[in-house]
XYZ file of C-alpha atoms in Angstrom:
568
model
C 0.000 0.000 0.000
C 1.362 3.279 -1.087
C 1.447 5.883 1.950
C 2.299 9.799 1.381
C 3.247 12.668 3.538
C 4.241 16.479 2.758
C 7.704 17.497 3.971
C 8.541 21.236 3.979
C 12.270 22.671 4.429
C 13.167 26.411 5.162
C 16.637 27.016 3.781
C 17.899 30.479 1.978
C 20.716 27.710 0.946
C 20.323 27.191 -3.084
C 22.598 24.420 -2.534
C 20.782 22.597 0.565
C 17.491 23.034 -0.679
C 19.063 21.236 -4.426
C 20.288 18.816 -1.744
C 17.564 18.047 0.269
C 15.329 18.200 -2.541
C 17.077 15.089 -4.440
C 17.866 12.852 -1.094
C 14.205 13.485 0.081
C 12.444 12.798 -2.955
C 10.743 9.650 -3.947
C 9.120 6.798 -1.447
C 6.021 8.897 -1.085
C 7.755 12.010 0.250
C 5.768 15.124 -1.453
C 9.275 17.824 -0.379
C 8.324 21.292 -0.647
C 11.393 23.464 -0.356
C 10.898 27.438 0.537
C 13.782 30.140 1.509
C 12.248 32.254 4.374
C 10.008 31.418 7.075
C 7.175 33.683 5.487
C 6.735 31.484 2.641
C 6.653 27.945 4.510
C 3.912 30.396 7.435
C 1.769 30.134 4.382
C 1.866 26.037 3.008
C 1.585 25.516 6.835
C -1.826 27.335 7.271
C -2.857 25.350 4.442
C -1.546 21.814 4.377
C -0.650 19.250 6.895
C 2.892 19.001 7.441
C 4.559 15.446 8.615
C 7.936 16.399 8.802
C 9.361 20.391 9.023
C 13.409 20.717 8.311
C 14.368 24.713 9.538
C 17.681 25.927 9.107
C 17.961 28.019 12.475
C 21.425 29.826 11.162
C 19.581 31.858 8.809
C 17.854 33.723 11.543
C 18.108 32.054 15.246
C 16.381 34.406 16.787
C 13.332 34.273 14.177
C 13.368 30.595 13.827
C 13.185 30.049 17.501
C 10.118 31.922 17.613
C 8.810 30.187 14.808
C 9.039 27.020 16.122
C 7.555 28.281 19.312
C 4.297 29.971 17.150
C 3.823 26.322 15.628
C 3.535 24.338 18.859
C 1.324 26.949 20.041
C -0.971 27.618 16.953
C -0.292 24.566 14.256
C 0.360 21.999 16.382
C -1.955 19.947 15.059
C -0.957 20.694 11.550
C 3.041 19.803 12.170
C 3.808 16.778 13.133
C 7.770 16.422 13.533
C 10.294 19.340 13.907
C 13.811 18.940 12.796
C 16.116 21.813 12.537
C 19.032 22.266 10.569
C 22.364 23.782 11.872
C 26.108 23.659 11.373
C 26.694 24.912 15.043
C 25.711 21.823 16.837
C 28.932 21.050 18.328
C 28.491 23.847 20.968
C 24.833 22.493 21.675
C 23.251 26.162 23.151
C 21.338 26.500 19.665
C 20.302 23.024 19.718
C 19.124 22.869 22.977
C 17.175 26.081 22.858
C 15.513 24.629 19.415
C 14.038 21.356 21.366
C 13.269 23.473 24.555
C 10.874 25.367 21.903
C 9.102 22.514 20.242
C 11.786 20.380 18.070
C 12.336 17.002 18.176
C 15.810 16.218 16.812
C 18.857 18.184 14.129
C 20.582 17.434 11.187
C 24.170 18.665 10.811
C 25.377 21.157 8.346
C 27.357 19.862 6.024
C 24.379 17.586 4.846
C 25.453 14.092 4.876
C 22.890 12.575 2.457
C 23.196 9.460 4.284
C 21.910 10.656 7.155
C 19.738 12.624 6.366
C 17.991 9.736 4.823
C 17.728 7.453 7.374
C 17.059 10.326 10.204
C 13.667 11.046 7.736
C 12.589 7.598 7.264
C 12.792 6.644 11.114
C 10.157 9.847 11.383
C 8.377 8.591 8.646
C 7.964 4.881 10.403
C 6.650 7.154 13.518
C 4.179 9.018 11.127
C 2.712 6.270 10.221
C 1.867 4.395 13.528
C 1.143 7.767 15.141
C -1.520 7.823 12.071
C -2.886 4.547 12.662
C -3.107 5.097 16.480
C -4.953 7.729 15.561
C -7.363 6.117 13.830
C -8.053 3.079 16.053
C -8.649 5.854 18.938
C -10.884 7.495 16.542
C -12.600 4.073 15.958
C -12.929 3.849 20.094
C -13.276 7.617 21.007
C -16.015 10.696 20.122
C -13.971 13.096 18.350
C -14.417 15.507 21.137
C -13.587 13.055 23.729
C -10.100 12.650 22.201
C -10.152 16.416 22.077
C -10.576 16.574 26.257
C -7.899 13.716 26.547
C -5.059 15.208 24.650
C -5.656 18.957 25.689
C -7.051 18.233 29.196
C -6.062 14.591 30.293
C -9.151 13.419 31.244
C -13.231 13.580 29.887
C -15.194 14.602 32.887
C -19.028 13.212 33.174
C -21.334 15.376 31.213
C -25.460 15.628 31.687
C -26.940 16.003 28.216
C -31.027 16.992 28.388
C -31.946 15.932 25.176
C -29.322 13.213 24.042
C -31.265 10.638 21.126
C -30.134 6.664 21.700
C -30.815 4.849 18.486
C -30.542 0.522 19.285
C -30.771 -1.861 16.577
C -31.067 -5.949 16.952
C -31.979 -8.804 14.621
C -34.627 -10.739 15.005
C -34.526 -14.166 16.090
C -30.900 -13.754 16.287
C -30.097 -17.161 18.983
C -32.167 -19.610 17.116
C -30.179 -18.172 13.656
C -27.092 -17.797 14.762
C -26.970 -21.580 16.136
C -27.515 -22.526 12.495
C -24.378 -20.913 10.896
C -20.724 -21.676 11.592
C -18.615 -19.141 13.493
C -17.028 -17.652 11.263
C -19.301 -17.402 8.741
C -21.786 -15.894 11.595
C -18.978 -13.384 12.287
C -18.420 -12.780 8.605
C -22.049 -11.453 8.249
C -22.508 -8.985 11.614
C -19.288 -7.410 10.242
C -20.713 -6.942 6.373
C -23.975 -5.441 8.333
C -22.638 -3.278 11.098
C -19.771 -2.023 8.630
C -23.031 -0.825 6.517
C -24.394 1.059 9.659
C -21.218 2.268 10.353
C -20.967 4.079 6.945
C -24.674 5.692 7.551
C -24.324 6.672 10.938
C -21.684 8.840 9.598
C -23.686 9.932 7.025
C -26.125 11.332 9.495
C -23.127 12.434 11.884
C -24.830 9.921 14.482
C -22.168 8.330 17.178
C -22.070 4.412 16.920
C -21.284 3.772 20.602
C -20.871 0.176 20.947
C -22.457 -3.491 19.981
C -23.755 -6.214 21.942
C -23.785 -9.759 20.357
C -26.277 -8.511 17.493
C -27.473 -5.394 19.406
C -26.110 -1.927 18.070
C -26.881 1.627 19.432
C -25.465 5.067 18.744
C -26.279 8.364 19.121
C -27.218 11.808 18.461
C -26.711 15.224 20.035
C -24.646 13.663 22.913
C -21.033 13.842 21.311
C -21.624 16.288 18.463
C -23.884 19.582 18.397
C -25.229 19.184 14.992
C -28.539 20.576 14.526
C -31.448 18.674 14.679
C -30.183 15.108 16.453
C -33.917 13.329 16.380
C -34.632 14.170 12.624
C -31.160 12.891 11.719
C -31.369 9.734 14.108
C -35.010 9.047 12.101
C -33.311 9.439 8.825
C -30.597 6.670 9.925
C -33.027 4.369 10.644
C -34.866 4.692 7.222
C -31.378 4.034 5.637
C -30.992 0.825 7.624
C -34.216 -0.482 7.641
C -34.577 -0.043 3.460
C -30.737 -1.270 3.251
C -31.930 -5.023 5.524
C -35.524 -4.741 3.248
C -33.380 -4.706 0.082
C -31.169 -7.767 1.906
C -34.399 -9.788 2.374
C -35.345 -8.970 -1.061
C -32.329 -10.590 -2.561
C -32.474 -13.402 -0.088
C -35.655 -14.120 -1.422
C -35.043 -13.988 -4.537
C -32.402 -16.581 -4.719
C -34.393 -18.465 -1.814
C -32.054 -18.158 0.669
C -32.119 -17.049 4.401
C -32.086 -13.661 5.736
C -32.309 -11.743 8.576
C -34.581 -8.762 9.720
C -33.895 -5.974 12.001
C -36.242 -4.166 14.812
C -34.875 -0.265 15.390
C -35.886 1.921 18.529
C -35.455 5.651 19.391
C -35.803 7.622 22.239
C -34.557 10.961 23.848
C -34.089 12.347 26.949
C -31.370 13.131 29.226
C -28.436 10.557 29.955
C -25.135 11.299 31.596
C -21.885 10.532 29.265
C -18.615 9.664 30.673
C -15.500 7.397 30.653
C -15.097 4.503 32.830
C -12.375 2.308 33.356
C -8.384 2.377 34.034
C -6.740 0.005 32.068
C -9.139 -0.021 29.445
C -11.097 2.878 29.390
C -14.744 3.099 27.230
C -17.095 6.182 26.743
C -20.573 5.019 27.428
C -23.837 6.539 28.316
C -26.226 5.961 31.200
C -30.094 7.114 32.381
C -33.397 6.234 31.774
C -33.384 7.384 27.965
C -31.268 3.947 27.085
C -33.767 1.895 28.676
C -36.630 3.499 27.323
C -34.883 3.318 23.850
C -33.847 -0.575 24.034
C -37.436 -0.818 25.166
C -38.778 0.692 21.618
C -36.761 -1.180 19.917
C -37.887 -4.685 21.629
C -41.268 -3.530 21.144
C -40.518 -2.925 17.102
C -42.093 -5.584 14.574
C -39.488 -7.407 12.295
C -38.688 -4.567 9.731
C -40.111 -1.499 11.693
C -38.804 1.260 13.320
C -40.201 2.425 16.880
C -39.942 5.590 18.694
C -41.235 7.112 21.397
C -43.980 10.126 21.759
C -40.099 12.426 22.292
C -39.415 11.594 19.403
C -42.522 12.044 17.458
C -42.777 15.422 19.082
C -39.749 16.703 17.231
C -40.107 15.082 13.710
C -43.539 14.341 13.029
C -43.772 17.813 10.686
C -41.213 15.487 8.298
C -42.244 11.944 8.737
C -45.691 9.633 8.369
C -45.638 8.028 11.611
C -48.561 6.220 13.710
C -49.539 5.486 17.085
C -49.143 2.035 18.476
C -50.587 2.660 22.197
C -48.583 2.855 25.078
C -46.471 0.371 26.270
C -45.166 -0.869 29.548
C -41.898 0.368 30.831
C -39.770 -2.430 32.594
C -38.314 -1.975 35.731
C -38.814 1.758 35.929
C -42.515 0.652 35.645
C -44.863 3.514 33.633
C -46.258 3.645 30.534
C -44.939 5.742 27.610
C -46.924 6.350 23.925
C -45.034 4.838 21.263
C -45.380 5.343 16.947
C -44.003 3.804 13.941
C -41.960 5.750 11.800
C -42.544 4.791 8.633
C -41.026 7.521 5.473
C -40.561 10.606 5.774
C -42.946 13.307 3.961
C -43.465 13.902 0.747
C -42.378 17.695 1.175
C -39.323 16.753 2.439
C -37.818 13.787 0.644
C -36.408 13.451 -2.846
C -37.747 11.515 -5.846
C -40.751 11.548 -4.023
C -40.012 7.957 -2.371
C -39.937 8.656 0.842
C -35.904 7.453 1.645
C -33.598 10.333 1.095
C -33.915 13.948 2.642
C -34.458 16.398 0.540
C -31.651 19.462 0.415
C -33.474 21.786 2.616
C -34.029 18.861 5.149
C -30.508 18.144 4.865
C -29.357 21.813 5.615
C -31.412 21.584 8.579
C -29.845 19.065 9.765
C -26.578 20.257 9.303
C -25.971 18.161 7.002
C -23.802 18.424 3.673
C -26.216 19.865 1.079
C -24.982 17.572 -1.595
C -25.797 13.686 -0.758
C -22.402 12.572 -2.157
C -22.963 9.418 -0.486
C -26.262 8.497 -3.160
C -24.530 9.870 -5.806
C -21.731 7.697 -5.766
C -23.919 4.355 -5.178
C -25.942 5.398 -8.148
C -23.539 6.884 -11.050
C -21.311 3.480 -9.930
C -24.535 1.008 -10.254
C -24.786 3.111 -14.017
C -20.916 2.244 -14.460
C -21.277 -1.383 -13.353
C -24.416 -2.163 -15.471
C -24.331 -0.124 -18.598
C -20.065 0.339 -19.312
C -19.748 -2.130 -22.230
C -17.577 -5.160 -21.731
C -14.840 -4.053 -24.323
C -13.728 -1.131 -21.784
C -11.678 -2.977 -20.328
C -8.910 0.371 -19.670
C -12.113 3.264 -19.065
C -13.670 0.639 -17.026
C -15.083 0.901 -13.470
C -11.153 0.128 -11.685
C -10.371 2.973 -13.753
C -12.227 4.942 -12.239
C -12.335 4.346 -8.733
C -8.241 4.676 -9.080
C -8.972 8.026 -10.569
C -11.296 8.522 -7.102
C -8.626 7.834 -5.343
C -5.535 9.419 -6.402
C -7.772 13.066 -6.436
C -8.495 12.328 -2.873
C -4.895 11.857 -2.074
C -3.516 14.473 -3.962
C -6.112 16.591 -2.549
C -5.175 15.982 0.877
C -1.366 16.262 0.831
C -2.705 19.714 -1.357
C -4.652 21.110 1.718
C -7.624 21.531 -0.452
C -10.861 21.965 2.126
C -13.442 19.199 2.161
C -16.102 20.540 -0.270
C -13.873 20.769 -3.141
C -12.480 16.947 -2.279
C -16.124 16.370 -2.888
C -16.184 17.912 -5.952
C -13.268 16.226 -7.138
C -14.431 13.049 -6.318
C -17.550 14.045 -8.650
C -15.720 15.166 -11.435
C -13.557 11.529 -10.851
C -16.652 9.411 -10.822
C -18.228 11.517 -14.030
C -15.459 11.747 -16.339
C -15.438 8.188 -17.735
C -19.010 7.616 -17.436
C -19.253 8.765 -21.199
C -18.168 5.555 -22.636
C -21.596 4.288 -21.957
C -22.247 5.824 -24.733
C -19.119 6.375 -27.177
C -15.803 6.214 -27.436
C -14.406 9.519 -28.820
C -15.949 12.891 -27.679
C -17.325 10.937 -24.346
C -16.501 13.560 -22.172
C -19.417 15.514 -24.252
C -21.623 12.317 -22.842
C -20.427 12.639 -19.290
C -21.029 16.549 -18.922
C -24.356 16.047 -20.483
C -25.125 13.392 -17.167
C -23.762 15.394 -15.029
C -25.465 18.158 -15.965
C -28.847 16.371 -15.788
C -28.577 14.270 -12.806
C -26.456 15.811 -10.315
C -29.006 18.097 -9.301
C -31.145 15.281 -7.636
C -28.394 14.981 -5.232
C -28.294 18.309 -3.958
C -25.671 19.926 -6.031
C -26.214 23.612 -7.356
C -25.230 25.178 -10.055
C -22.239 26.588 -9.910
C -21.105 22.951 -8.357
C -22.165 21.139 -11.155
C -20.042 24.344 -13.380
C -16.879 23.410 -11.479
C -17.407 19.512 -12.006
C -18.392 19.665 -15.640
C -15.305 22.226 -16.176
C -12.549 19.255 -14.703
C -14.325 16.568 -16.197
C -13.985 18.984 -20.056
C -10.173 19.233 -18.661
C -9.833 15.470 -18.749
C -9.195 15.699 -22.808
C -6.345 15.880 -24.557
C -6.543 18.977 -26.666
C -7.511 21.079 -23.196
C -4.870 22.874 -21.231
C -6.217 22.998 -17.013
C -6.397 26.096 -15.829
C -7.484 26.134 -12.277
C -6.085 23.843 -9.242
C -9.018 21.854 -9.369
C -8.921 20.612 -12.641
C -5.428 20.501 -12.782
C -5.559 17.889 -9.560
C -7.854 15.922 -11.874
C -5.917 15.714 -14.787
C -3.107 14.293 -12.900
C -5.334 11.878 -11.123
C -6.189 10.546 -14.010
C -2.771 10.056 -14.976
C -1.217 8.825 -11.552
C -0.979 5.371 -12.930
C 2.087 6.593 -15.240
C 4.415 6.665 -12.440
C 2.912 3.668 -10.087
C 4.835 0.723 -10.428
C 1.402 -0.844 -11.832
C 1.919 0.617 -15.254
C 2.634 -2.315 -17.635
C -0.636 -3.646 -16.378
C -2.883 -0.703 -16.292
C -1.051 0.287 -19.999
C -1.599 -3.252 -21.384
C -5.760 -2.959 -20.853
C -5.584 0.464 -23.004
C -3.739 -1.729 -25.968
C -6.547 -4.325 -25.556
C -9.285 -1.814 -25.695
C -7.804 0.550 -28.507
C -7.307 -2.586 -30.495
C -10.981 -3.231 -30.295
C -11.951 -0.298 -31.288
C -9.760 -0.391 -34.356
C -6.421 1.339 -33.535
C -4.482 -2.024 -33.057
C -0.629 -1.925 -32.993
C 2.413 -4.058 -33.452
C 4.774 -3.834 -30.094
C 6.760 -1.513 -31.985
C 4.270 0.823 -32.955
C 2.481 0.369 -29.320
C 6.333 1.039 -27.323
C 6.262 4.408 -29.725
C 2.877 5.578 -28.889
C 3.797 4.861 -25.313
C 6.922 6.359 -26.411
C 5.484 9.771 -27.312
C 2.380 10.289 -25.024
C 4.589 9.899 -21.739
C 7.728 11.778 -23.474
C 6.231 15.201 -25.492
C 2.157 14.918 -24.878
C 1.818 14.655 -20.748
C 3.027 16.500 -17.757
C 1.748 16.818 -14.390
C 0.685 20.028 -13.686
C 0.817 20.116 -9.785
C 4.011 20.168 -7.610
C 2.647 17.178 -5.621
C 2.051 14.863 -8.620
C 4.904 15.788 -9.981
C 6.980 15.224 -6.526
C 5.386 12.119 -6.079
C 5.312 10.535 -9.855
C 7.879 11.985 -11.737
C 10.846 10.170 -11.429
C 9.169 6.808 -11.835
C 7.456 8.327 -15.183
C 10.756 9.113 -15.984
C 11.916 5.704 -15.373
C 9.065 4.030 -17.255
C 10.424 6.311 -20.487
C 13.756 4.716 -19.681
C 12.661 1.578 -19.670
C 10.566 1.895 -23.240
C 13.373 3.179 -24.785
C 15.601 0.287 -23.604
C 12.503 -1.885 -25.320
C 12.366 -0.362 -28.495
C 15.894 -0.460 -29.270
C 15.568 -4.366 -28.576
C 12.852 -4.287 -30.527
C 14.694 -2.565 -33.472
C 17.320 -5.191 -32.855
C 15.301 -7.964 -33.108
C 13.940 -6.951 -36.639
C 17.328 -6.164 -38.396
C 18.227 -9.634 -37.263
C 15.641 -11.112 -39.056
């Protein structure tokens, strides 16, 4: 797996930063190299840094307060500090450097050497303080991470109107003593992986799951607007995702499993417990009253309580089911079925997806990226014809996922990543249609069908503008299209190449441009040599020199190739 980080170096040096530049390059390193402290001020407001390299000679005095201003105000934006100096042997500048926020030196003269390995040891600690990251992410609220780092501990918080949301399958003991282990483990993972996806869709908190059980909630670790409406939303998505399951099932006459989905709110109390293995968790009445619901639920129906009808029923159909008993607590408390939600505020008029205004309401992203992507990849899947074997759907989600990347190590805010993922899911889906002039096809789509999914105008403007970008004859003008261009092209510098390269032969060849290996090394030959160039620093950082060695290496093959024929 390919992994990427941005390094940045500060050094008025011409000759270090030629240095560093050439013994940092390569292995995923994206080196930016500046001259003043002003200039790398300005990548750092935008762009997460992994490693920073300062030459302190240049300017002590400045540099030290430098380092000082990004512990205090981009700390979470640079990760390592090295600094650069060719007075270490007295120590007084080194030690002031680390007493301010760095972590280690390099010595002037550069030994290349050691340079090298001093990087890739902070690299290795990138990496696992990334993924450490990410399982406590996986554990951890956001914002109780954000009380551990800056104040060591989460203390117990009363929340008044905190939503629980509990799912459970039905008949889950006598089904579960039917199917082998693994295979029973196999299939809660495929299903609470799919709830994990739309609870972050609806910026709910998946708290935890028992055996088949699964609750999360809303308004407790987040302050989104509107935590019942988008806790009621979540539950559509699941309960039409397990009706679509049985559907299938069905259809092929096999077994399947329903679900039974409760909501409540009310107040709880959130905290931590535990020493050696601490978990977040929530307690009060509301949980009970919410499991409740959700053991009172039919198979395929959701349940909430007279709360929660109070705050949503303007956007749902719902109906009363009585009151039920209370256990333990004793009481009775009214309870409805959700069922859609209205016709006023859904889209396509199905009753499944939240319209854009709901959506806003909710605080929500006003473009469902989510339901675009399912559908203009179902249209890929189904409709692409079977000779695209190079524009085909791989192609594409590669394309997804180099923009993303580059994006990110770009600093380019969240919006436009979804934008470029657009444009990257869009600008093959011509091909449907024809070959040549698809990218006509695929702005014409675009054009019609992105605005079911939220997306305005000027959105759909930008998109159609990177996806137009994507052809040969046109030159990319802004960032955003030129980020797309080189996605599209980051497969001439992975070591996957040959492979990717040989599928374009296959499908030109089809379509009746086929070549002998001499005329397909030359076209190879000329496209990577005089037609392309990345047009960002990152792509270029990252891809270059292996471009450059794939030229090499088609060069070498056509001279054996010319070889070969004046032997014969």
């Amino acid at each position: 797996m390919e992994r990427f980080l941005n390094i940045l170096v500060v050094d008025a040096n011409v000759k270090n930063q030629a240095g560093l530049k050439t013994v940092l390059s390569g292995g995923g390193n994206n080196v930016q190299v500046v001259a003043t402290i002003e200039e790398s001020k300005a990548i750092i407001q935008k762009k997460e840094i992994g490693i920073f390299i300062l030459n302190i000679d240049d300017d002590f005095s400045a540099s030290q307060q430098f380092i000082a201003q990004i512990k205090r105000e981009f700390q979470h934006r640079v990760k390592y500090i090295l600094v650069m100096s060719s007075e270490i042997d007295s120590g007084s500048k080194l030690v002031k450097s680390i007493h301010q926020g760095a972590i280690d030196f390099v010595q002037m003269p550069l030994n290349p050497n050691l340079v090298k390995v001093k990087v890739d040891m902070y690299k290795t600690l990138y990496y696992k303080d990334l993924r450490i990251n990410q399982l406590l992410n996986n554990i951890f609220p956001s914002t109780v991470l954000d009380d551990l780092y800056t104040k060591n501990g989460f203390m117990p918080r009363r929340i008044e109107k905190g939503v629980v949301l509990f799912t459970d399958f039905v008949d889950f003991s006598t089904k579960s003593k039917s199917i082998k282990p693994i295979r029973l483990l196999k299939k809660l993972d495929f299903y609470f992986t799919q709830f994990d996806a739309i609870m972050q869709r609806y910026k709910l908190e998946k708290i935890k799951t028992i055996g088949d059980a699964y609750m999360a909630l809303a308004g407790v670790t987040e302050e989104n607007p509107e935590p019942a409406i988008r806790a009621c939303l979540a539950a559509i998505e699941i309960r039409n995702f397990m009706l679509n399951e049985q559907y299938v099932a069905k259809a092929f006459k096999k077994d399947f499993w329903e679900i039974r989905i409760g909501i409540h709110q009310g107040p709880l109390v959130a905290g931590i417990i535990g020493d050696s293995k601490k978990s977040f968790d929530v307690w009060g009445d509301t949980v009970n009253i919410a499991a409740r619901a959700e053991q009172g639920a039919s198979p395929g129906l959701i349940e909430v309580s007279k709360n929660i009808y109070q705050e949503v029923h303007p956007y749902f159909n719902l109906s009363s089911k009585g009151k039920i008993e209370i256990k333990k607590r004793g009481g009775q408390i009214e309870m409805f079925t959700l069922d859609r939600i209205q016709q006023a505020w859904c889209l396509y008029g199905e009753g499944k997806y939240a319209s854009v205004d709901l959506r806003v309401k909710c605080g929500l992203p006003s473009v469902d990226f989510d339901h675009m992507r399912k559908d203009i990849l179902n249209r890929l899947k189904s409709l692409l014809p079977a000779e695209i074997v190079y524009h085909d759907l791989s192609h594409t989600l590669n394309v997804e996922k180099a923009v993303v990347r580059y994006a990110k190590l770009e600093g380019i805010a969240d919006e436009e990543i979804t934008l470029l993922q657009t444009a990257a899911l869009y600008h093959d889906v011509g091909f449907i249609y024809c070959y040549d002039a698809n990218e006509s096809f695929a702005i014409q789509l675009a054009t019609s069908n992105l605005p079911r999914f939220g997306y305005n105008k000027q959105q759909i403007a930008i998109v159609c503008k990177m996806i137009a970008a994507t052809q040969i004859n046109v030159q990319p003008t802004t960032q955003l299209e030129k980020l797309m261009v080189d996605a599209d092209h980051d497969y001439l510098g992975r070591a996957d190449y040959y492979i990717i390269a040989s599928r374009l032969r296959k499908e030109l060849a089809h379509f009746g441009r086929e070549m002998n290996d001499e005329t397909w090394i030359e076209f190879q030959l000329k496209y990577l040599s005089t037609i392309h160039r990345y047009h960002t620093e990152t792509a270029t950082n990252i891809r270059l020199q292996s471009k450059k060695t794939r030229i090499h290496e088609l060069q070498q093959q056509l001279e054996n190739c010319k070889k070969n024929e004046n032997i014969h």
